[in-house]
XYZ file of C-alpha atoms in Angstrom:
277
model
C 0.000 0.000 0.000
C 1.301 3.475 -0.734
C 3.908 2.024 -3.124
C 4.238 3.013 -6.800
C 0.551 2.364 -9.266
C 1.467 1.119 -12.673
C 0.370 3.564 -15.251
C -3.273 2.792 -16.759
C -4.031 1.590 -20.860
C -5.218 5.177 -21.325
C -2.125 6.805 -20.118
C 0.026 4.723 -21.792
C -2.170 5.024 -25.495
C -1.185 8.880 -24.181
C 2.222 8.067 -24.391
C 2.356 6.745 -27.835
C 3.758 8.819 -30.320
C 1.780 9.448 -33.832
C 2.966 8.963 -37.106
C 3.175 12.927 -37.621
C 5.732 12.773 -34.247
C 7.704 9.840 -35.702
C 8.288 11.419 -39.208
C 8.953 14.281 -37.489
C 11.853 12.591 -35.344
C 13.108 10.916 -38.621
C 13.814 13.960 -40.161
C 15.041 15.635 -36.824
C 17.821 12.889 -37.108
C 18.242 13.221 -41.085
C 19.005 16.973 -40.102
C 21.226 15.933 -37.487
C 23.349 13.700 -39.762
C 23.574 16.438 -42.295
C 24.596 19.301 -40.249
C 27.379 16.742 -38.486
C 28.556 15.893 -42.087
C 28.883 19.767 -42.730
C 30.770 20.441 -39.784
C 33.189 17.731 -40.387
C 33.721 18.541 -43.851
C 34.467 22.046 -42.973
C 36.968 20.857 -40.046
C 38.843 18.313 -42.333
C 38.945 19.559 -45.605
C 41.941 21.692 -46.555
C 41.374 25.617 -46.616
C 38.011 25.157 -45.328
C 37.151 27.629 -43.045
C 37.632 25.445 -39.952
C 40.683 23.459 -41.050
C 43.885 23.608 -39.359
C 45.119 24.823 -36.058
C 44.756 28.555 -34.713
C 48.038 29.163 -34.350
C 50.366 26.363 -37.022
C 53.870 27.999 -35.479
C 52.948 26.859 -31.917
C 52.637 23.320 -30.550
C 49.815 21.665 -29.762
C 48.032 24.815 -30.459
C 43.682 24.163 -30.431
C 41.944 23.818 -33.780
C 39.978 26.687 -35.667
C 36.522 24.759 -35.050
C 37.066 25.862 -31.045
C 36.809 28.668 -31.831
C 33.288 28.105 -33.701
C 32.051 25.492 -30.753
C 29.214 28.201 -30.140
C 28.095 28.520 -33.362
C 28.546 24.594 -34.453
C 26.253 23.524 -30.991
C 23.625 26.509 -32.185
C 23.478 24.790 -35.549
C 23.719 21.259 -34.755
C 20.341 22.013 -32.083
C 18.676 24.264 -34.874
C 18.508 22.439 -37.159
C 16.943 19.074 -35.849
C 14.533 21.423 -34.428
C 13.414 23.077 -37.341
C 13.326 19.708 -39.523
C 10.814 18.411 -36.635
C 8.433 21.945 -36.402
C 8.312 21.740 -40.101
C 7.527 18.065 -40.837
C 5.204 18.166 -37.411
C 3.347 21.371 -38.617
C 4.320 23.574 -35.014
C 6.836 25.641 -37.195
C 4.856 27.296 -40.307
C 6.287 29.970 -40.974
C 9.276 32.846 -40.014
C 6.881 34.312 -37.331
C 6.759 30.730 -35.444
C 10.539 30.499 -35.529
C 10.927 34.055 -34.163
C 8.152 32.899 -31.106
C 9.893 30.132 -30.329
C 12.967 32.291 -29.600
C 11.192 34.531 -27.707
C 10.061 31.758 -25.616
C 13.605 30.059 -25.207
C 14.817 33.995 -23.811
C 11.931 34.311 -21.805
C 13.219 31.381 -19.573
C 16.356 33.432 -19.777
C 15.318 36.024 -18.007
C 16.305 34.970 -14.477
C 19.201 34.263 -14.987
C 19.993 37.802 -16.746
C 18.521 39.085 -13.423
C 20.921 37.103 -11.610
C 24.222 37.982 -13.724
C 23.239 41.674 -13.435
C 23.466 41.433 -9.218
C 26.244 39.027 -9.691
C 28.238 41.703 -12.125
C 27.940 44.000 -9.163
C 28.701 42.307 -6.059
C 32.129 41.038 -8.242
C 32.820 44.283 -8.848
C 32.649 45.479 -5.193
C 34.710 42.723 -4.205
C 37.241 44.099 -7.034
C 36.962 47.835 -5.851
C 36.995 46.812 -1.923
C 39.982 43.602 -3.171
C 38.853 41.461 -0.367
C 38.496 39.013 -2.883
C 42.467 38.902 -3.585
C 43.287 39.618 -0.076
C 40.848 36.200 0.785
C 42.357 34.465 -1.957
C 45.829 35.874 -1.206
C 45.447 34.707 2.815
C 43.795 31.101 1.869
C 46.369 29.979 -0.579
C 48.987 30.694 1.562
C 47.995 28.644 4.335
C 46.989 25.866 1.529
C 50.734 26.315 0.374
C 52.022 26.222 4.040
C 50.160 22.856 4.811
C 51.456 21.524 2.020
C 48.601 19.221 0.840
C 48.375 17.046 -2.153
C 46.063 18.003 -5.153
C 43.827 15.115 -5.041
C 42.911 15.839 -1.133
C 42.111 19.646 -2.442
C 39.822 18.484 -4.752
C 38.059 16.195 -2.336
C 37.430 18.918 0.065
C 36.524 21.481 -2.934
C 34.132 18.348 -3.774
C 32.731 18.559 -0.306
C 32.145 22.215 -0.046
C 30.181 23.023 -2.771
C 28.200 19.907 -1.703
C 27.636 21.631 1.753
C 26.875 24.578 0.501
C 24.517 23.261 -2.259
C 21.981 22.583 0.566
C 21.880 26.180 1.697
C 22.153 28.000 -1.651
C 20.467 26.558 -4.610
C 21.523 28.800 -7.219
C 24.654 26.647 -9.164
C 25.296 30.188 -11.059
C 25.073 32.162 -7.679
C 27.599 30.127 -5.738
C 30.137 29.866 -8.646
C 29.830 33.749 -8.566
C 30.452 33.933 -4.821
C 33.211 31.148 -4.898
C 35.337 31.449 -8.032
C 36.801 34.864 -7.002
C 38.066 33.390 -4.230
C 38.266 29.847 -4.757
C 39.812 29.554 -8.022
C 43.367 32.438 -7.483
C 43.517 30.472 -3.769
C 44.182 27.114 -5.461
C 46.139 28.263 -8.383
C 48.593 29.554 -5.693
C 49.572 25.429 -5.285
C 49.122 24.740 -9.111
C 45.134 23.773 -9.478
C 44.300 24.856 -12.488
C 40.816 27.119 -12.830
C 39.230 24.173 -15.131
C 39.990 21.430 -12.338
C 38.303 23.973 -9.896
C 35.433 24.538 -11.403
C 35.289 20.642 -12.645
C 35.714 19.684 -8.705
C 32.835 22.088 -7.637
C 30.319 21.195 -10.559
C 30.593 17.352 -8.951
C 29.633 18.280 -5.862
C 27.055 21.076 -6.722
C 25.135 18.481 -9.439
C 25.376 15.411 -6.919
C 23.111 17.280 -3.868
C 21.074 19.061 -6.642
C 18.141 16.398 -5.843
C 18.118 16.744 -2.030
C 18.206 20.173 -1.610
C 15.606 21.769 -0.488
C 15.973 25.476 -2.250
C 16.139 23.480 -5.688
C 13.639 25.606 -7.853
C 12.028 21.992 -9.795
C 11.652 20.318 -6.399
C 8.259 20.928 -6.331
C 7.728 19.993 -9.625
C 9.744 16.552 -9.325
C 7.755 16.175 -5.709
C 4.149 16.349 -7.820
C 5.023 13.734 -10.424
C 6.094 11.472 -7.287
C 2.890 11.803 -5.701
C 1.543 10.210 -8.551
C 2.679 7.457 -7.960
C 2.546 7.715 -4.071
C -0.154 10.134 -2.868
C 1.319 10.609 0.427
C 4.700 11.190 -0.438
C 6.537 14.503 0.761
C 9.032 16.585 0.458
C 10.978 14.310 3.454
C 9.843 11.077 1.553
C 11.697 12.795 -1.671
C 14.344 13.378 -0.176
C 15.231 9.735 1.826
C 14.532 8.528 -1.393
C 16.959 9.797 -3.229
C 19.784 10.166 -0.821
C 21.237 7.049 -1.388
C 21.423 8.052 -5.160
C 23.430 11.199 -4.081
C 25.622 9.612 -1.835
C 26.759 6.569 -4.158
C 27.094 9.159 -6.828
C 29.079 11.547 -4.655
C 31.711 8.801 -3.884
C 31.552 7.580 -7.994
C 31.927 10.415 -9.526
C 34.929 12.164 -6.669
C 36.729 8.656 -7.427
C 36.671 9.281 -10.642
C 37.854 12.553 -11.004
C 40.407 12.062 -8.580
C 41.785 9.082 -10.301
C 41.744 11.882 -13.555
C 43.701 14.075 -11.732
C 46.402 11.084 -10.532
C 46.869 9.956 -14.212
C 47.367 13.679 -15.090
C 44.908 13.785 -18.265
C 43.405 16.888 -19.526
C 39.825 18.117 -19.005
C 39.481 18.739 -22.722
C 41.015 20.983 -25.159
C 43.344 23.704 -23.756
C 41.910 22.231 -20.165
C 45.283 21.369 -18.261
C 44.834 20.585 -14.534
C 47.635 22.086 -13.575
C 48.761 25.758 -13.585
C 51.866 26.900 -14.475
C 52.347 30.913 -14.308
C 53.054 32.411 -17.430
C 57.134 32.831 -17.592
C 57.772 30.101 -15.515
């Protein structure tokens, strides 16, 4: 009793998608394998636009098609999208396309909100430079204890675990951390991209038992389908297991990363070496 209802015949004939939805989805994918064939034409061909390397006299320098990532993702989302509004008949003409935008920024506007506040409290911390002070004073007494990288990680990890619980935001507490967080551990040689690597793993891990996330209550309804007495406290037993083992999965991991020394991606060291040195 209390446990989980299976879903009834009528909501699962809900589920089902049409024929207009599956031709729709074919053609997304046609679209997808198209644009992918584009892209990689223009990245190997010679003298295409995103052949080569940015810089040919220096070593291991990144490709041109970095520095078109933004616009290759844009298209390579677009255009399955579009293939699917056409074929599906949501997408008719230029004005649907332009509403459709003006839904996708509407979400937006939050977090505009958000970077405007953020812009300023950065730049008081710049004008007042308690932020370089904090950072100054930290990584010295990291530098003085002498601690290995992989134990910094852990308890950078840790922390923005913690103090996921008490501020939901992951855009707010990168603001408030990284210009103090990041110049205090490149003091011992953490890179900025292992920083923020180490605190995304610990701010995405408690994301589903914290309270102050903004789709709790959404995720908290679709339970109580299911279970119509569940809670916010049911929620959250049930899925701290999940967060735990993925906490200790996912820190093993990227320690073990860090101990082989491998890059986080393309011009992602995880170690930082002042320029000169």
């Amino acid at each position: 009793q209390g446990g989980p209802l299976p879903p009834s015949a009528e909501e699962l004939e809900k589920q089902k998608l049409t024929g207009v939805e599956v031709r729709g989805l074919r053609w997304a994918l046609i679209a997808l394998g198209v644009t992918a064939v584009l892209t990689l034409l223009l990245i190997v061909i010679p003298g295409a636009p995103l052949h080569g390397a940015i810089d040919p006299t220096r070593e291991n320098s990144a490709g041109k098609w970095t520095k078109a990532i933004v616009p290759i993702i844009f298209a390579w989302f677009f255009a399955p999208g579009l293939a699917y509004g056409l074929v599906t008949g949501t997408i008719r003409n230029q004005r649907d396309i332009a509403g459709a935008f003006i839904h996708a920024m509407s979400a937006m506007g939050p977090i505009i909100a958000l970077a405007f506040f953020a812009a300023q409290f950065i730049k008081y911390l710049d004008y007042s430079r308690l932020d370089k002070m904090l950072a100054f004073v930290g990584g010295e007494a990291l530098v003085s204890l002498g601690l290995p990288v992989w134990l910094l990680m852990a308890a950078m990890v840790v922390l923005s675990a913690v103090l996921n619980l008490f501020l939901g935001s992951m855009s707010a507490k990168w603001l408030i951390l990284a210009p103090i967080v990041v110049p205090m551990l490149m003091m011992v040689g953490v890179s900025p991209e292992a920083s923020q690597a180490a605190y995304r793993i610990g701010d995405s891990v408690t994301n589903i038992i914290t309270p102050l996330n903004s789709y709790i209550l959404v995720i908290l309804i679709v339970v109580q389908r299911y279970s119509k007495g569940a809670g916010l406290g049911s929620l959250i037993a049930l899925m701290m297991p999940y967060s735990i083992v993925f906490g200790i999965v996912w820190t093993l991991f990227f320690l073990l990363w860090t101990v082989l020394g491998l890059p986080l991606g393309v011009d992602g060291p995880l170690e930082y070496v002042p320029s000169g040195v």
